[in-house]
Every structure is written in structure tokens, then in C-alpha cells.
Amino acid sequence: MQEGDYTFQLTVTDSAEQQSTAEVTVVVLPEENSPPRAVVGPDKVLTYPVRSTVLDGSRSTDDLGVASYHWENASGPSSLQMENADSAVATVTGLQIGTYRFRLTVKDDQGLSSTATISVTVKEESNRPPKAHAGGKHLLVLPNNSIALDGSRSTDDQGIVSYLWIRDGQSPAAGDVLQGSDHEAVLQLTNLVEGSYTFHLKVTNGKGDSDIDTAFVEVRPDPMKSGLVELILQVGVGQLTEQQKETLVRQLAVLLNVLDSDIKVQKIQAYSDTSTAVVFYVQNGHPFKEIKASDVVQKLHLELLKEKPDFLLFKVLRIDTAACLLKCSGHGNCDPITKRCICSQLWMENLIQRYLNNGESNCEWSVLYVTASALIVIMLLVALAWLCICCCKSRKRTKIRKKTKYTILDNIDDQERMELRPKYGIKHRSTEHNSSLMVSESEFDSDQDTIFSREKMERANPRNIQNGLVKNGVSFSYSSNGR
């Protein structure tokens, strides 16, 4: 149909040949086409060295549909490159510091068009140093030993490119960093122990500028520390089921003579590849009162000695307090692994108390006192040994002095009398008068020595000997029978 007015007539006839007519007019008006509407979005501000941007005109509209797009640089430096200039979305690169105006022209099928302009400003870089934020102070109470320190609130106008968490040198070395998070915005820590930790967060931007902030973590001891008992079982931690755990709790309740509900299992963890550590505490009464771990350990030891070794569901490798509660006499520290005292310098364990008394590790003996005492004991033993040797020698001399020279003999025969005669044919004076006297060896030797002394004196001074005199006034007289 063309532009104009059209009239149409309708005639209807029935079976009796009766008719009726009606007319309708159709007006064809000339076409109405609205121009399109170009839309480019808000102006942009870029910071050098950013040198590219995207120009988006896809939100432009037309009642009959947009037929074409065209982008052009209306003003600003000409040293740039534009890709997809005849598309709804164009990309501009090579921008310099300054202000650009880009114009978008859209057309419909009837040739109607619309334009819109967007301003792009590239400003010179104004870099400011970053600001680190490590998260401040944190409080952690065992047995909760994990925490996350959030440094994501650190800021920089150009953006932060690296994070680094550094543990302070005076902080405890315990605690594991999870999944290399010490190089991420959020530091994840686990297996922390009692103590005060300090972590420094260093953030760096693209220009190499950095800032440091500090986070503090205080880990307080478990309020149930004095009551925690560690039971080491010969079973892998992955093989211990929940049902077996409940059975084990009932068996412990029987040994301790308490209710199942009085035994609280705090944690179950791997002790080694083939063993599991079960940490629990015992409470009873109303209100509940915690039983000391040392008392629980002692009672379990006694009860397990009375019962069969396989009374519990698994073999028991060790029963001990979970925390080292020893005071070490104030001269050492308690090793949390071995549960024994590590003594300070110049102190040592009291072995008598350790092995003969209550068996508790301690640091009661001073090394200086023990060394001095050992030296004194050694000196006393040496003196006692020397005294014993002297007494033995003195007794031996006394026996020699008391030796009898003569012995009375009765009823001896001629043969025995012959045996009693002096050696070498020397006849003693006393045997002429009483044959019942035996000449002792000592007397004979004494006479022999006297004879030898006489001969020496004669050779030395024959005149004095002939006169029967010696210098000291003692005279000697021997008959010919005495030779």
C-alpha cells in the first residue's frame, strides 16, 4: 500500500437474496523514523604509566536499530592507535599525558545519526608510599592453637604488589605457616604453643616503596592444663574409629572408678606413624571439679598393673601428663616432650630422690657441692686405707718382738738331741750344763753376729782386743771352746 486513504466495502447476502453493505476506510500515513541515540558512558581519568583504555558505545539505541558505529579522536595528542574504530567497542593505546576527547557517531538505516563525546584524561603519576596494616593484637587460649592474621586492609594508591610476614627473633619458634601464606595478605598459623608472638608485615608497591606494621599474638595456657592426661596407644590415628573411642572411654572410666561422662577427650592426634595420642581430663562432683593429672596417671598405672595387659582396647605405650608440670627445683626447665627437667648450668639431678624416693625429676644438687663432697669422700677412703695398712704393719712388728728364744723340752731321745745341736759344729755354752734347752735360731744368729763383729774389731785394733778392752769400756772374753 502506498501513502493515502483507502475505502473498502463489504456486502453480505442471505438465502432469500437479501443483502447488506458496510464500508471501512484505511489511511496509509507516511513513515515516522526517530533518530538514534549515541551513549558512551562517563568520562575517564587515567594515571600514567597507564596508556590504554576501552571506549564502549554498545549502549547506544535506535527505534529501528543502529546500523553503524564510528569512533574518532576529536581533540588531544594525535600519537595514539585505535583498534575497532567502526565497532561499538574500540580500544585506544599509546596515550600520553593530557586530555583526549573521543566522539562516537551512530546511524540507522534511514541515515539518521547521533553523536556523543567522552573525555579521557591521562594525568601524571603521583605515587604515595603504601600503608601496612597487620591486624593489631590477638588473644588465643589453648587448646585452640590456630589463628589467621589479616593484612588485606593494607593500602596503596598504585596497588600493593607483595606481602611478607616476618616472625620476630624473640618470639617462640613453635607454630607452622600453612600453604606459604607468609607471602600472602592473610597469614595462617597453626600448632602455636604458650607464649607471646610478634609478626611484622611488610607491604611493597610497584615502585618498590614499602611499609611495615606489627601484629601481636598472645597464646595463653589451657585452663585445664593441670588436669590433662596423655595416653599413647599402639594404633594408627586413621584406624581409631569413633566407636572404638567410646569403648576406650568406658574402659578408662572402669579403671578410674568414675562415670563415662566424667572423662572428657580434648583431642586425638597422631603421635607417630603407628601410635596415637589421646588427651583427656577427668572431672567429678557437683559442681564439676577437675582431678589433677598426676593423680590420674598414678591411679591408671596402679590399675593397669593389677589388670591384664590387654585390658584396654589397644596396647598402652605410655601414660603421662600432657603438660610438663615439674618445677625443677627452680634451677631448670621442664622438657614438654620427655617430661623431664633440663637443669641449668652448675645444677644436676638428685639421683637419690629420682631413683629411690618419689621418682620425680628435679634439679636439687649443685655440681660444685657434689664435686666437693666426692673429693672429701675419696680423701676419707684413702686415709682409712692408709690407717689400716699402718695398723697391720704395727701388729706384725709386735709379734716379732715377743718371739720366745728358748723352749723347754722333756723326754727327748738321742736322735732329737742330735738335731738340736748348733749348726756348723759350734757348741753353745748352755748345752754343757742342760741338754734340755734348745738353742733358738735367733740366739745362734746373734752369737754369729757377735763373733763376726769381734773379728772385725781385732783387725781394726789388735792391741785393745788382746787386752780385753774396747773403746766403750765393754770387754769380751771367749774361750777356745767358743770358736
Tab-separated table of C-alpha atoms in Angstrom:
chain	number	residue	atom	x	y	z
A	1	MET	CA	0.000	0.000	0.000
A	2	GLN	CA	1.108	3.482	-0.685
A	3	GLU	CA	0.641	6.616	1.254
A	4	GLY	CA	-3.061	7.711	1.052
A	5	ASP	CA	-6.667	6.862	2.068
A	6	TYR	CA	-8.221	3.510	1.122
A	7	THR	CA	-12.064	2.677	1.351
A	8	PHE	CA	-13.239	-0.933	1.374
A	9	GLN	CA	-16.960	-2.030	1.086
A	10	LEU	CA	-18.332	-5.356	2.404
A	11	THR	CA	-21.593	-6.845	1.017
A	12	VAL	CA	-23.313	-9.865	2.656
A	13	THR	CA	-26.351	-11.816	1.111
A	14	ASP	CA	-28.623	-14.414	2.787
A	15	SER	CA	-30.650	-17.306	1.237
A	16	ALA	CA	-33.581	-15.024	0.448
A	17	GLU	CA	-31.296	-12.872	-1.569
A	18	GLN	CA	-31.409	-10.091	0.936
A	19	GLN	CA	-28.208	-8.012	1.127
A	20	SER	CA	-26.467	-5.582	3.392
A	21	THR	CA	-23.339	-3.483	2.886
A	22	ALA	CA	-20.665	-1.798	5.107
A	23	GLU	CA	-17.572	0.296	4.382
A	24	VAL	CA	-14.132	0.646	6.116
A	25	THR	CA	-11.503	3.310	5.426
A	26	VAL	CA	-7.743	2.598	5.692
A	27	VAL	CA	-5.373	5.564	5.871
A	28	VAL	CA	-1.736	4.934	4.966
A	29	LEU	CA	0.404	7.628	6.586
A	30	PRO	CA	3.976	8.459	5.674
A	31	GLU	CA	6.739	6.602	7.673
A	32	GLU	CA	7.865	8.001	11.117
A	33	ASN	CA	11.594	7.355	11.914
A	34	SER	CA	13.214	8.619	15.144
A	35	PRO	CA	16.965	9.292	15.035
A	36	PRO	CA	19.265	7.009	17.021
A	37	ARG	CA	20.780	7.921	20.437
A	38	ALA	CA	24.552	7.559	20.991
A	39	VAL	CA	25.714	6.575	24.531
A	40	VAL	CA	29.429	6.471	25.510
A	41	GLY	CA	29.408	6.463	29.343
A	42	PRO	CA	31.157	8.719	31.876
A	43	ASP	CA	34.481	10.463	31.374
A	44	LYS	CA	37.675	8.625	32.360
A	45	VAL	CA	40.769	9.622	34.336
A	46	LEU	CA	43.918	7.514	33.890
A	47	THR	CA	47.233	7.727	35.747
A	48	TYR	CA	50.430	7.410	33.797
A	49	PRO	CA	52.059	4.930	33.009
A	50	VAL	CA	48.611	3.540	32.082
A	51	ARG	CA	48.493	4.215	28.332
A	52	SER	CA	45.427	2.371	27.078
A	53	THR	CA	41.680	2.303	27.618
A	54	VAL	CA	38.459	0.893	26.146
A	55	LEU	CA	35.750	3.057	24.535
A	56	ASP	CA	32.336	1.404	24.911
A	57	GLY	CA	29.309	2.629	22.846
A	58	SER	CA	27.340	-0.611	22.941
A	59	ARG	CA	24.571	1.008	24.989
A	60	SER	CA	23.562	3.313	22.069
A	61	THR	CA	19.896	2.822	20.909
A	62	ASP	CA	17.530	3.365	17.902
A	63	ASP	CA	13.871	2.536	17.326
A	64	LEU	CA	14.728	0.645	14.175
A	65	GLY	CA	18.198	-0.469	15.285
A	66	VAL	CA	21.680	1.091	14.991
A	67	ALA	CA	23.192	0.362	11.608
A	68	SER	CA	26.750	1.697	12.092
A	69	TYR	CA	29.262	2.983	14.695
A	70	HIS	CA	32.293	5.218	14.203
A	71	TRP	CA	34.870	6.432	16.759
A	72	GLU	CA	37.236	9.335	16.138
A	73	ASN	CA	39.740	11.443	18.105
A	74	ALA	CA	38.071	14.849	18.313
A	75	SER	CA	40.869	16.554	20.268
A	76	GLY	CA	44.084	15.815	22.126
A	77	PRO	CA	47.524	14.446	21.185
A	78	SER	CA	47.470	12.546	17.925
A	79	SER	CA	50.121	9.991	18.846
A	80	LEU	CA	47.753	7.129	19.567
A	81	GLN	CA	46.426	3.975	17.954
A	82	MET	CA	42.761	2.977	17.800
A	83	GLU	CA	41.527	-0.530	17.112
A	84	ASN	CA	37.945	-1.425	16.018
A	85	ALA	CA	37.051	2.225	15.363
A	86	ASP	CA	33.911	1.135	13.390
A	87	SER	CA	32.595	-1.099	16.161
A	88	ALA	CA	30.558	-0.459	19.256
A	89	VAL	CA	33.639	-1.100	21.424
A	90	ALA	CA	37.029	0.365	20.415
A	91	THR	CA	40.454	0.106	22.073
A	92	VAL	CA	42.836	3.064	22.308
A	93	THR	CA	46.590	2.589	23.038
A	94	GLY	CA	49.643	4.836	23.126
A	95	LEU	CA	48.033	7.553	25.205
A	96	GLN	CA	50.238	10.337	26.560
A	97	ILE	CA	49.790	12.713	29.456
A	98	GLY	CA	46.967	15.092	28.539
A	99	THR	CA	43.229	15.258	27.818
A	100	TYR	CA	41.556	13.448	24.923
A	101	ARG	CA	38.007	13.797	23.540
A	102	PHE	CA	36.653	10.862	21.563
A	103	ARG	CA	33.434	11.223	19.502
A	104	LEU	CA	31.082	8.365	18.660
A	105	THR	CA	28.683	8.636	15.676
A	106	VAL	CA	25.839	6.135	15.268
A	107	LYS	CA	23.422	5.873	12.267
A	108	ASP	CA	20.237	3.943	11.438
A	109	ASP	CA	19.041	2.508	8.140
A	110	GLN	CA	17.331	5.787	7.179
A	111	GLY	CA	20.578	7.669	7.508
A	112	LEU	CA	19.586	9.385	10.696
A	113	SER	CA	22.549	9.780	13.098
A	114	SER	CA	23.527	10.809	16.599
A	115	THR	CA	26.859	11.686	18.249
A	116	ALA	CA	28.284	11.605	21.784
A	117	THR	CA	31.657	12.590	23.198
A	118	ILE	CA	33.735	11.072	26.029
A	119	SER	CA	36.678	12.748	27.727
A	120	VAL	CA	39.772	10.697	28.674
A	121	THR	CA	42.369	12.401	30.883
A	122	VAL	CA	45.826	10.895	31.407
A	123	LYS	CA	47.446	12.548	34.423
A	124	GLU	CA	50.987	12.395	35.649
A	125	GLU	CA	51.718	9.750	38.276
A	126	SER	CA	51.598	10.883	41.905
A	127	ASN	CA	52.875	7.865	43.872
A	128	ARG	CA	52.441	7.768	47.601
A	129	PRO	CA	54.056	5.118	49.859
A	130	PRO	CA	51.859	2.177	50.928
A	131	LYS	CA	50.333	1.803	54.351
A	132	ALA	CA	50.652	-1.580	56.068
A	133	HIS	CA	48.001	-2.879	58.446
A	134	ALA	CA	48.899	-6.157	60.193
A	135	GLY	CA	45.806	-6.546	62.346
A	136	GLY	CA	46.887	-5.363	65.803
A	137	LYS	CA	46.713	-7.551	68.930
A	138	HIS	CA	45.180	-11.021	69.206
A	139	LEU	CA	44.479	-13.325	72.157
A	140	LEU	CA	44.454	-17.091	71.809
A	141	VAL	CA	43.654	-19.632	74.559
A	142	LEU	CA	44.838	-23.215	74.219
A	143	PRO	CA	43.845	-25.833	73.103
A	144	ASN	CA	42.878	-23.525	70.211
A	145	ASN	CA	46.297	-23.227	68.564
A	146	SER	CA	45.434	-21.752	65.145
A	147	ILE	CA	44.923	-18.164	64.010
A	148	ALA	CA	44.776	-16.055	60.821
A	149	LEU	CA	46.414	-12.606	60.733
A	150	ASP	CA	44.680	-10.398	58.142
A	151	GLY	CA	46.841	-7.814	56.361
A	152	SER	CA	44.428	-7.275	53.453
A	153	ARG	CA	43.455	-3.832	54.773
A	154	SER	CA	46.879	-2.508	53.806
A	155	THR	CA	46.544	0.222	51.129
A	156	ASP	CA	48.459	1.941	48.316
A	157	ASP	CA	47.338	4.374	45.607
A	158	GLN	CA	49.008	2.292	42.895
A	159	GLY	CA	48.227	-1.101	44.428
A	160	ILE	CA	50.302	-3.446	46.611
A	161	VAL	CA	52.350	-5.981	44.690
A	162	SER	CA	53.849	-8.075	47.532
A	163	TYR	CA	53.237	-9.076	51.152
A	164	LEU	CA	55.832	-10.555	53.530
A	165	TRP	CA	55.217	-11.755	57.115
A	166	ILE	CA	58.336	-11.959	59.317
A	167	ARG	CA	58.420	-13.647	62.749
A	168	ASP	CA	60.261	-11.591	65.377
A	169	GLY	CA	63.502	-13.150	66.611
A	170	GLN	CA	62.356	-13.055	70.255
A	171	SER	CA	59.135	-14.958	69.528
A	172	PRO	CA	58.796	-18.715	70.157
A	173	ALA	CA	59.876	-20.839	67.198
A	174	ALA	CA	56.841	-23.113	67.521
A	175	GLY	CA	53.971	-22.739	65.088
A	176	ASP	CA	53.586	-23.757	61.449
A	177	VAL	CA	52.790	-21.476	58.493
A	178	LEU	CA	50.126	-23.012	56.262
A	179	GLN	CA	50.433	-23.131	52.465
A	180	GLY	CA	53.104	-20.447	52.160
A	181	SER	CA	50.725	-17.795	53.495
A	182	ASP	CA	53.654	-15.760	54.851
A	183	HIS	CA	53.837	-14.259	51.314
A	184	GLU	CA	50.119	-13.508	51.128
A	185	ALA	CA	47.813	-10.860	52.597
A	186	VAL	CA	46.452	-13.291	55.231
A	187	LEU	CA	48.937	-15.254	57.371
A	188	GLN	CA	47.595	-18.634	58.565
A	189	LEU	CA	49.277	-20.184	61.616
A	190	THR	CA	48.726	-23.436	63.497
A	191	ASN	CA	50.340	-25.542	66.255
A	192	LEU	CA	51.136	-22.467	68.340
A	193	VAL	CA	52.277	-23.006	71.925
A	194	GLU	CA	52.036	-20.895	75.041
A	195	GLY	CA	53.899	-17.598	74.745
A	196	SER	CA	53.903	-14.150	73.139
A	197	TYR	CA	54.452	-13.891	69.381
A	198	THR	CA	55.302	-10.842	67.266
A	199	PHE	CA	54.881	-10.807	63.479
A	200	HIS	CA	55.946	-7.961	61.179
A	201	LEU	CA	54.050	-7.356	57.920
A	202	LYS	CA	55.983	-5.688	55.085
A	203	VAL	CA	53.996	-4.465	52.058
A	204	THR	CA	55.586	-3.177	48.834
A	205	ASN	CA	54.099	-1.322	45.846
A	206	GLY	CA	55.156	-1.319	42.198
A	207	LYS	CA	57.689	1.464	42.728
A	208	GLY	CA	59.499	-0.510	45.421
A	209	ASP	CA	58.216	1.643	48.287
A	210	SER	CA	57.311	-0.345	51.396
A	211	ASP	CA	55.819	-0.040	54.855
A	212	ILE	CA	55.907	-2.283	57.945
A	213	ASP	CA	53.281	-2.909	60.621
A	214	THR	CA	53.306	-5.297	63.576
A	215	ALA	CA	50.796	-7.854	64.857
A	216	PHE	CA	50.909	-9.376	68.353
A	217	VAL	CA	49.563	-12.790	69.321
A	218	GLU	CA	49.393	-13.855	72.966
A	219	VAL	CA	48.797	-17.573	73.478
A	220	ARG	CA	47.598	-18.322	76.987
A	221	PRO	CA	47.789	-21.753	78.630
A	222	ASP	CA	44.924	-24.177	78.617
A	223	PRO	CA	42.814	-23.616	81.769
A	224	MET	CA	42.608	-27.421	82.014
A	225	LYS	CA	46.400	-27.772	81.744
A	226	SER	CA	46.947	-29.236	85.202
A	227	GLY	CA	44.375	-31.951	84.554
A	228	LEU	CA	45.280	-33.089	81.039
A	229	VAL	CA	46.489	-36.683	80.677
A	230	GLU	CA	48.219	-38.009	77.557
A	231	LEU	CA	47.583	-41.664	76.694
A	232	ILE	CA	49.773	-43.115	73.919
A	233	LEU	CA	48.179	-46.131	72.202
A	234	GLN	CA	49.679	-48.534	69.691
A	235	VAL	CA	47.258	-47.811	66.857
A	236	GLY	CA	47.390	-45.524	63.858
A	237	VAL	CA	45.324	-42.378	64.203
A	238	GLY	CA	43.478	-43.213	60.982
A	239	GLN	CA	42.491	-46.644	62.310
A	240	LEU	CA	40.846	-45.384	65.515
A	241	THR	CA	37.090	-45.162	64.910
A	242	GLU	CA	34.516	-43.190	66.881
A	243	GLN	CA	33.022	-46.419	68.240
A	244	GLN	CA	36.434	-47.600	69.440
A	245	LYS	CA	36.990	-44.217	71.085
A	246	GLU	CA	33.738	-44.566	73.060
A	247	THR	CA	34.749	-48.086	74.130
A	248	LEU	CA	38.111	-46.797	75.285
A	249	VAL	CA	36.441	-44.063	77.357
A	250	ARG	CA	34.244	-46.660	79.086
A	251	GLN	CA	37.281	-48.808	79.892
A	252	LEU	CA	39.109	-45.825	81.371
A	253	ALA	CA	36.033	-44.990	83.449
A	254	VAL	CA	36.106	-48.518	84.888
A	255	LEU	CA	39.784	-48.222	85.812
A	256	LEU	CA	39.303	-44.806	87.414
A	257	ASN	CA	36.002	-45.735	89.034
A	258	VAL	CA	34.142	-42.759	87.533
A	259	LEU	CA	31.256	-42.265	85.120
A	260	ASP	CA	31.770	-42.200	81.363
A	261	SER	CA	30.565	-38.612	81.294
A	262	ASP	CA	33.316	-37.589	83.720
A	263	ILE	CA	36.032	-38.314	81.134
A	264	LYS	CA	36.364	-35.548	78.543
A	265	VAL	CA	38.512	-36.274	75.485
A	266	GLN	CA	40.050	-32.978	74.400
A	267	LYS	CA	41.867	-34.116	71.261
A	268	ILE	CA	43.115	-37.158	69.390
A	269	GLN	CA	46.207	-36.721	67.236
A	270	ALA	CA	48.954	-38.759	65.614
A	271	TYR	CA	51.946	-39.395	67.864
A	272	SER	CA	53.873	-41.397	65.255
A	273	ASP	CA	53.076	-43.459	62.179
A	274	THR	CA	51.894	-46.371	64.323
A	275	SER	CA	50.714	-44.675	67.521
A	276	THR	CA	48.028	-42.232	68.616
A	277	ALA	CA	47.951	-39.697	71.449
A	278	VAL	CA	44.622	-39.341	73.274
A	279	VAL	CA	44.492	-36.253	75.504
A	280	PHE	CA	41.730	-36.180	78.114
A	281	TYR	CA	40.859	-34.899	81.581
A	282	VAL	CA	38.698	-36.246	84.395
A	283	GLN	CA	36.169	-34.271	86.415
A	284	ASN	CA	33.677	-35.285	89.072
A	285	GLY	CA	31.365	-33.895	91.709
A	286	HIS	CA	28.727	-31.165	91.549
A	287	PRO	CA	29.820	-28.623	90.590
A	288	PHE	CA	32.393	-30.413	88.478
A	289	LYS	CA	35.908	-30.322	89.846
A	290	GLU	CA	38.962	-31.204	87.806
A	291	ILE	CA	41.155	-34.062	89.073
A	292	LYS	CA	44.915	-33.482	88.939
A	293	ALA	CA	46.613	-35.149	86.017
A	294	SER	CA	49.368	-36.573	88.220
A	295	ASP	CA	46.766	-38.333	90.397
A	296	VAL	CA	45.003	-39.759	87.334
A	297	VAL	CA	48.304	-41.004	85.876
A	298	GLN	CA	49.327	-42.657	89.134
A	299	LYS	CA	45.976	-44.400	89.525
A	300	LEU	CA	45.988	-45.644	85.922
A	301	HIS	CA	49.479	-47.075	86.399
A	302	LEU	CA	48.399	-48.957	89.502
A	303	GLU	CA	45.168	-50.239	87.977
A	304	LEU	CA	46.844	-51.407	84.771
A	305	LEU	CA	49.383	-53.337	86.841
A	306	LYS	CA	46.531	-55.122	88.610
A	307	GLU	CA	44.557	-55.844	85.439
A	308	LYS	CA	45.644	-57.845	82.424
A	309	PRO	CA	47.960	-56.079	79.940
A	310	ASP	CA	45.264	-56.257	77.266
A	311	PHE	CA	42.514	-54.788	79.427
A	312	LEU	CA	42.261	-51.674	77.251
A	313	LEU	CA	41.201	-51.892	73.640
A	314	PHE	CA	44.750	-51.128	72.423
A	315	LYS	CA	48.201	-51.634	73.884
A	316	VAL	CA	49.316	-48.738	76.085
A	317	LEU	CA	52.752	-47.401	75.196
A	318	ARG	CA	52.862	-44.584	77.755
A	319	ILE	CA	50.709	-42.706	80.243
A	320	ASP	CA	51.848	-39.265	81.336
A	321	THR	CA	50.635	-35.756	81.997
A	322	ALA	CA	50.022	-33.875	78.751
A	323	ALA	CA	51.887	-30.831	80.051
A	324	CYS	CA	55.175	-30.913	81.913
A	325	LEU	CA	54.218	-29.817	85.436
A	326	LEU	CA	57.619	-30.271	87.117
A	327	LYS	CA	59.037	-27.272	88.994
A	328	CYS	CA	62.649	-28.496	88.562
A	329	SER	CA	63.515	-27.038	91.992
A	330	GLY	CA	63.692	-23.607	90.427
A	331	HIS	CA	67.005	-24.451	88.740
A	332	GLY	CA	65.895	-25.624	85.298
A	333	ASN	CA	63.090	-26.062	82.785
A	334	CYS	CA	60.756	-28.964	82.100
A	335	ASP	CA	61.050	-30.570	78.665
A	336	PRO	CA	57.491	-30.842	77.242
A	337	ILE	CA	58.467	-33.899	75.168
A	338	THR	CA	60.345	-36.104	77.652
A	339	LYS	CA	58.580	-34.677	80.741
A	340	ARG	CA	61.968	-34.414	82.489
A	341	CYS	CA	63.894	-31.478	83.908
A	342	ILE	CA	66.656	-29.815	81.916
A	343	CYS	CA	68.887	-28.376	84.628
A	344	SER	CA	70.652	-25.051	84.399
A	345	GLN	CA	74.424	-24.798	84.448
A	346	LEU	CA	76.112	-25.918	87.705
A	347	TRP	CA	72.995	-27.880	88.739
A	348	MET	CA	72.189	-31.563	88.405
A	349	GLU	CA	69.509	-34.097	89.303
A	350	ASN	CA	69.177	-35.511	92.801
A	351	LEU	CA	69.713	-39.161	91.899
A	352	ILE	CA	68.638	-40.434	95.320
A	353	GLN	CA	65.228	-38.794	95.078
A	354	ARG	CA	64.952	-39.663	91.366
A	355	TYR	CA	65.531	-43.415	91.715
A	356	LEU	CA	64.908	-44.245	95.386
A	357	ASN	CA	62.272	-41.810	96.602
A	358	ASN	CA	59.332	-40.495	94.550
A	359	GLY	CA	60.977	-40.763	91.130
A	360	GLU	CA	60.248	-37.139	90.182
A	361	SER	CA	62.790	-35.407	88.001
A	362	ASN	CA	64.451	-32.451	89.724
A	363	CYS	CA	67.481	-30.132	89.782
A	364	GLU	CA	68.314	-30.128	93.502
A	365	TRP	CA	72.050	-30.865	93.541
A	366	SER	CA	74.688	-28.232	92.924
A	367	VAL	CA	77.544	-29.508	90.771
A	368	LEU	CA	80.069	-27.650	92.971
A	369	TYR	CA	78.745	-29.237	96.173
A	370	VAL	CA	78.628	-32.704	94.621
A	371	THR	CA	82.196	-32.367	93.334
A	372	ALA	CA	83.461	-31.158	96.727
A	373	SER	CA	81.611	-33.964	98.518
A	374	ALA	CA	83.058	-36.572	96.166
A	375	LEU	CA	86.599	-35.299	96.779
A	376	ILE	CA	86.063	-35.392	100.551
A	377	VAL	CA	84.750	-38.974	100.386
A	378	ILE	CA	87.712	-40.055	98.256
A	379	MET	CA	90.160	-38.448	100.712
A	380	LEU	CA	88.462	-40.172	103.661
A	381	LEU	CA	88.650	-43.550	101.920
A	382	VAL	CA	92.343	-43.045	101.149
A	383	ALA	CA	93.043	-42.014	104.759
A	384	LEU	CA	91.134	-45.037	106.075
A	385	ALA	CA	93.073	-47.376	103.794
A	386	TRP	CA	96.399	-45.844	104.896
A	387	LEU	CA	95.401	-46.203	108.568
A	388	CYS	CA	94.541	-49.892	108.054
A	389	ILE	CA	97.920	-50.535	106.399
A	390	CYS	CA	99.767	-48.828	109.263
A	391	CYS	CA	97.888	-50.867	111.885
A	392	CYS	CA	98.727	-54.113	110.085
A	393	LYS	CA	102.431	-53.275	110.000
A	394	SER	CA	102.447	-52.307	113.688
A	395	ARG	CA	100.897	-55.637	114.737
A	396	LYS	CA	103.462	-57.561	112.712
A	397	ARG	CA	106.401	-55.835	114.475
A	398	THR	CA	104.862	-56.530	117.896
A	399	LYS	CA	104.656	-60.270	117.148
A	400	ILE	CA	108.324	-60.407	116.103
A	401	ARG	CA	109.489	-58.750	119.368
A	402	LYS	CA	107.558	-61.254	121.523
A	403	LYS	CA	109.086	-64.326	119.860
A	404	THR	CA	110.473	-66.794	122.506
A	405	LYS	CA	114.231	-67.677	122.264
A	406	TYR	CA	114.215	-70.849	124.383
A	407	THR	CA	111.895	-73.792	124.656
A	408	ILE	CA	111.946	-76.428	127.450
A	409	LEU	CA	111.960	-79.895	126.022
A	410	ASP	CA	111.197	-83.037	128.043
A	411	ASN	CA	111.693	-86.684	127.241
A	412	ILE	CA	113.685	-86.332	124.068
A	413	ASP	CA	115.706	-89.157	122.618
A	414	ASP	CA	119.272	-89.129	121.325
A	415	GLN	CA	118.267	-88.558	117.729
A	416	GLU	CA	116.232	-85.485	118.615
A	417	ARG	CA	119.151	-84.277	120.791
A	418	MET	CA	121.454	-84.560	117.838
A	419	GLU	CA	119.068	-82.497	115.752
A	420	LEU	CA	119.108	-79.770	118.406
A	421	ARG	CA	122.870	-79.329	118.257
A	422	PRO	CA	124.052	-75.999	116.775
A	423	LYS	CA	124.942	-75.831	113.125
A	424	TYR	CA	128.439	-75.639	111.835
A	425	GLY	CA	129.759	-77.651	114.833
A	426	ILE	CA	129.578	-74.753	117.248
A	427	LYS	CA	128.729	-75.818	120.747
A	428	HIS	CA	126.759	-73.456	122.869
A	429	ARG	CA	127.818	-72.877	126.435
A	430	SER	CA	124.438	-73.684	127.849
A	431	THR	CA	124.250	-77.152	126.350
A	432	GLU	CA	127.049	-78.415	128.517
A	433	HIS	CA	125.017	-77.991	131.647
A	434	ASN	CA	121.468	-78.618	130.494
A	435	SER	CA	120.787	-80.570	127.357
A	436	SER	CA	117.059	-79.943	127.640
A	437	LEU	CA	117.452	-76.383	126.350
A	438	MET	CA	117.156	-75.756	122.630
A	439	VAL	CA	119.206	-73.037	121.068
A	440	SER	CA	116.966	-70.777	119.074
A	441	GLU	CA	117.863	-69.647	115.608
A	442	SER	CA	117.747	-66.011	116.704
A	443	GLU	CA	120.221	-66.589	119.523
A	444	PHE	CA	122.535	-68.500	117.276
A	445	ASP	CA	122.397	-65.784	114.702
A	446	SER	CA	123.088	-63.209	117.414
A	447	ASP	CA	126.194	-65.123	118.523
A	448	GLN	CA	127.358	-65.439	114.970
A	449	ASP	CA	126.976	-61.676	114.506
A	450	THR	CA	128.945	-61.106	117.714
A	451	ILE	CA	131.805	-63.343	116.507
A	452	PHE	CA	131.913	-61.562	113.187
A	453	SER	CA	131.938	-58.202	114.977
A	454	ARG	CA	134.815	-59.470	117.204
A	455	GLU	CA	136.878	-60.448	114.199
A	456	LYS	CA	136.378	-57.041	112.628
A	457	MET	CA	137.446	-55.313	115.834
A	458	GLU	CA	140.597	-57.456	116.085
A	459	ARG	CA	141.570	-56.482	112.583
A	460	ALA	CA	140.844	-52.854	113.359
A	461	ASN	CA	142.807	-52.673	116.738
A	462	PRO	CA	144.539	-55.891	117.802
A	463	ARG	CA	146.100	-54.287	120.912
A	464	ASN	CA	142.799	-53.368	122.519
A	465	ILE	CA	141.359	-56.733	121.772
A	466	GLN	CA	144.320	-58.523	123.340
A	467	ASN	CA	143.888	-56.522	126.499
A	468	GLY	CA	140.169	-57.438	126.521
A	469	LEU	CA	139.116	-53.824	126.164
A	470	VAL	CA	137.180	-51.789	123.628
A	471	LYS	CA	136.721	-48.067	123.371
A	472	ASN	CA	133.318	-48.058	125.014
A	473	GLY	CA	134.634	-49.928	128.050
A	474	VAL	CA	132.975	-53.262	127.317
A	475	SER	CA	135.220	-56.311	127.497
A	476	PHE	CA	134.784	-59.502	125.579
A	477	SER	CA	136.183	-62.889	126.568
A	478	TYR	CA	135.787	-66.003	124.511
A	479	SER	CA	137.293	-69.375	125.390
A	480	SER	CA	138.771	-71.582	122.779
A	481	ASN	CA	135.723	-73.773	123.049
A	482	GLY	CA	133.539	-70.978	121.804
A	483	ARG	CA	135.153	-70.936	118.377
